[in-house]
Amino acid sequence: DAGVTQSPTHLIKTRGQQVTLRCSPKSGHDTVSWYQQALGQGPQFIFQYYEEEERQRGNFPDRFSGHQFPNYSSELNVNALLLGDSALYLCASSWGGDQNTEAFFGQGTRLTVV
Amino acid sequence: GESVGLHLPTLSVQEGDNSIINCAYSNSASDYFIWYKQESGKGPQFIIDIRSNMDKRQGQRVTVLLNKTVKHLSLQIAATQPGDSAVYFCAESKYGNKLVFGAGTILRVKS
């Protein structure tokens, strides 16, 4: 079992560009959540996908969007990148959508906006 | 709004001693609490969880205590080892909703 995998591991983008991050959930998991973690802080919830739909959304602008595919993998897209978008982006997978079950995190994608 | 905070930003303990990491939460409606360990350059690693209908849960070398009266959560690590050095986060959730994380506590284990 490969666990939660994210790609790429590191990424450098220029302000104003767009970026797509990818996540494959742990085998058997159907729910994917995305978090942003600034240096020295705890992860902040961006949104959650279940059954290919966005179920919940945190306090992030519409520049942040996502998608979930039939195989439960997910993408996070960020448009019009700002310097403040530099962070570690974490994907977490779990099972059951609206149930509280153990969430497993990937190793994250380190995004640097210059 | 919802928030989860930690009392101590850094905790230093001697190898072999027990560690206690504390956390305060503000949302009394939260029904699920989790402790995560995050090592440098890695994603958070699940340690132990507890539901609001419990006040104590034990794992391997770890115990989580939940005091709903004062909205307090703690993680106890027995016989702390150098490999336990990391940042520890508590998180809360309500009815399968988003995880709300605190800022984290750095645990340093001295050999």
PDB file of C-alpha atoms in Angstrom, chain B residues 7 21 32 35 42 45 50 57-58 68 73 80 108:
ATOM      1  CA  HIS B   7      -0.195  25.949  25.582  1.00  0.00           C
ATOM      2  CA  ILE B  21       1.723  17.943  25.216  1.00  0.00           C
ATOM      3  CA  TYR B  32     -13.486  13.980  17.041  1.00  0.00           C
ATOM      4  CA  TRP B  35      -2.977  14.084  17.384  1.00  0.00           C
ATOM      5  CA  LYS B  42       7.144  15.285   5.817  1.00  0.00           C
ATOM      6  CA  GLN B  45       1.533  11.388  10.634  1.00  0.00           C
ATOM      7  CA  ILE B  50     -10.401  10.042  20.361  1.00  0.00           C
ATOM      8  CA  ARG B  57      -7.609   6.259  24.826  1.00  0.00           C
ATOM      9  CA  GLN B  58      -4.318   4.391  24.818  1.00  0.00           C
ATOM     10  CA  LYS B  68     -14.702  18.211  27.684  1.00  0.00           C
ATOM     11  CA  LEU B  73      -6.804  17.653  25.100  1.00  0.00           C
ATOM     12  CA  THR B  80      10.251   9.440  25.127  1.00  0.00           C
ATOM     13  CA  ARG B 108      12.873  18.097  21.571  1.00  0.00           C
TER      14      ARG B 108
END
